[in-house]
Amino acid sequence: MERKENLYGVFENLLKIKNECSYEIFSECGISDITVKQIEYLKTIDEHGKLTFTGLAQITKNSKPTITEMINKFVKMECAYREKSAEDGRIYYICLTEKGQMIARSEKYALMKLIERISDVLEATEMETLIRILKKIK
Amino acid sequence: MERKENLYGVFENLLKIKNECSYEIFSECGISDITVKQIEYLKTIDEHGKLTFTGLAQITKNSKPTITEMINKFVKMECAYREKSAEDGRIYYICLTEKGQMIARSEKYALMKLIERISDVLEATEMETLIRILKKIK
DNA sequence: ATATGTTAGGTTAATGCTAACTAATTAAAG
DNA sequence: CTTTAATTAGTTAGCATTAACCTAACATAT
């Protein structure tokens, strides 16, 4: 019982650190009032790479004007930009800026920062023990 | 280098499990389209215990009508209810239903579920090793 | 008289839509 | 092989809905 409480405590601490790392990433990007929806869009764009407006509309099941509006917002926020297709003059690809990528990947980067911090503190053998134990959880 | 990647993998897995637990909690409550703001309000109410409308307005720095409106929503969602003060007939306390508490504490409960799952799988000695190692992270 | 909560009647911003448009490309017909 | 017609990509204009706020005015209780 007490073991569980202790474990709860240490995990709570780890999650707190991870959240701080997340917060840092958003601060660095100078973005404070982004919405959950917008982060979702950025993730979708990031995952699919070069997407067209029509493509993003289909994936997110929205109309094309909705996508235009969203991308215009992202351009203003310096999170995305348009890249004209060389083959077809009607097509524009949606590309993420570094800032846009940071936000899209903020979860990943926060976890990476946490891992960095863990590996700074632990010995090699401890790292291995940790991995061995935690691999058991499915 | 490889150790870090492995550790990233196992933590990613743990977080995924925790997210599933979170999702389960919201599903059990039958609530799908709650907003981030609303969860924040529920957390504030939960943390402060019996709060009045004026009290919640002060804490959240909103006007009283805003609070009335929000609580009305919560009542419809079966997350909160009013409790009339016995001493002062003007005062109503804001109380959370079980559902409201579940949502306010969803993070905690999800973490608890995760710990439960961990302790199901690990031996006592492994639990202790895990705690000892993770306590080093500050 | 004053404090508590409610009602009425707003605002702003996010997120979505349809219809109509321009520009570019492709297909068809002469 | 042009020239025209149809199609496709993205944009603009204009509108609807909802969340989350507000002030002013109110009823009720102290």
Coordinates of C-alpha atoms in Angstrom, one line a residue, chain A residues 2-8 10-15 17-19 36 107-109 111-112 114-138, chain B residues 2-8 10-15 17-19 36 107-109 111-112 114-138:
Chain A
E2 CA 2.7 2.4 1.1
R3 CA 4.7 1.4 -1.9
K4 CA 1.9 2.4 -4.2
E5 CA 1.7 5.8 -2.6
N6 CA 5.4 6.3 -2.9
L7 CA 5.3 5.3 -6.6
Y8 CA 2.3 7.6 -7.1
V10 CA 7.5 9.8 -7.8
F11 CA 5.4 9.6 -10.9
E12 CA 3.5 12.7 -10.0
N13 CA 6.8 14.4 -9.8
L14 CA 8.0 13.2 -13.2
L15 CA 4.7 14.3 -14.8
I17 CA 8.6 18.0 -14.7
K18 CA 7.3 16.9 -18.0
N19 CA 4.6 19.6 -17.9
V36 CA -6.6 22.6 -28.6
E107 CA 4.6 16.4 -26.4
K108 CA 7.5 14.4 -27.9
Y109 CA 10.0 17.2 -27.1
L111 CA 9.2 13.8 -23.0
M112 CA 12.7 14.0 -24.6
L114 CA 12.5 14.7 -19.3
I115 CA 14.5 11.7 -20.5
E116 CA 17.5 13.9 -20.9
R117 CA 17.1 15.0 -17.3
I118 CA 16.7 11.5 -16.1
S119 CA 19.8 10.3 -17.9
D120 CA 21.8 13.2 -16.5
V121 CA 21.1 12.0 -13.0
L122 CA 21.2 8.2 -13.3
E123 CA 24.1 5.8 -13.7
A124 CA 24.2 3.5 -16.7
T125 CA 23.2 0.5 -14.6
E126 CA 20.3 2.3 -13.1
M127 CA 19.1 3.3 -16.5
E128 CA 19.2 -0.3 -17.6
T129 CA 17.4 -1.5 -14.5
L130 CA 14.7 1.2 -15.0
I131 CA 14.2 0.1 -18.6
R132 CA 14.1 -3.6 -17.7
I133 CA 11.5 -3.0 -15.0
L134 CA 9.3 -0.6 -16.9
K135 CA 9.3 -2.8 -20.0
K136 CA 7.1 -5.2 -18.0
I137 CA 4.2 -2.8 -18.0
K138 CA 1.8 -3.5 -20.9
Chain B
E2 CA 20.4 3.7 -27.2
R3 CA 19.5 3.6 -23.5
K4 CA 17.8 7.0 -23.8
E5 CA 15.8 5.8 -26.8
N6 CA 14.7 2.7 -24.9
L7 CA 13.8 4.8 -21.9
Y8 CA 11.8 7.1 -24.2
V10 CA 9.0 2.7 -22.2
F11 CA 7.9 6.1 -20.9
E12 CA 5.9 6.8 -24.1
N13 CA 4.1 3.5 -23.4
L14 CA 3.4 4.4 -19.8
L15 CA 1.9 7.8 -20.9
I17 CA -1.6 3.8 -20.8
K18 CA -2.3 6.8 -18.6
N19 CA -4.1 8.5 -21.4
V36 CA -10.7 22.8 -21.0
E107 CA -5.7 13.3 -13.8
K108 CA -5.2 11.9 -10.3
Y109 CA -7.5 8.9 -10.9
L111 CA -2.4 8.1 -12.5
M112 CA -3.8 5.9 -9.8
L114 CA -1.6 3.4 -13.9
I115 CA 0.1 2.8 -10.6
E116 CA -2.4 0.0 -9.9
R117 CA -1.5 -1.6 -13.2
I118 CA 2.2 -1.3 -12.5
S119 CA 1.9 -2.8 -9.0
D120 CA -0.1 -5.7 -10.5
V121 CA 2.8 -6.6 -12.7
L122 CA 5.9 -5.9 -10.6
E123 CA 7.4 -7.8 -7.6
A124 CA 7.7 -5.9 -4.3
T125 CA 11.5 -5.7 -4.8
E126 CA 11.1 -4.2 -8.2
M127 CA 8.6 -1.7 -6.9
E128 CA 11.2 -0.6 -4.4
T129 CA 14.0 -0.4 -6.9
L130 CA 11.8 1.7 -9.1
I131 CA 10.9 4.1 -6.4
R132 CA 14.5 4.3 -5.2
I133 CA 15.8 5.1 -8.7
L134 CA 13.0 7.5 -9.7
K135 CA 13.3 9.5 -6.5
K136 CA 16.6 10.7 -7.8
I137 CA 15.0 12.8 -10.4
K138 CA 14.3 16.4 -9.3

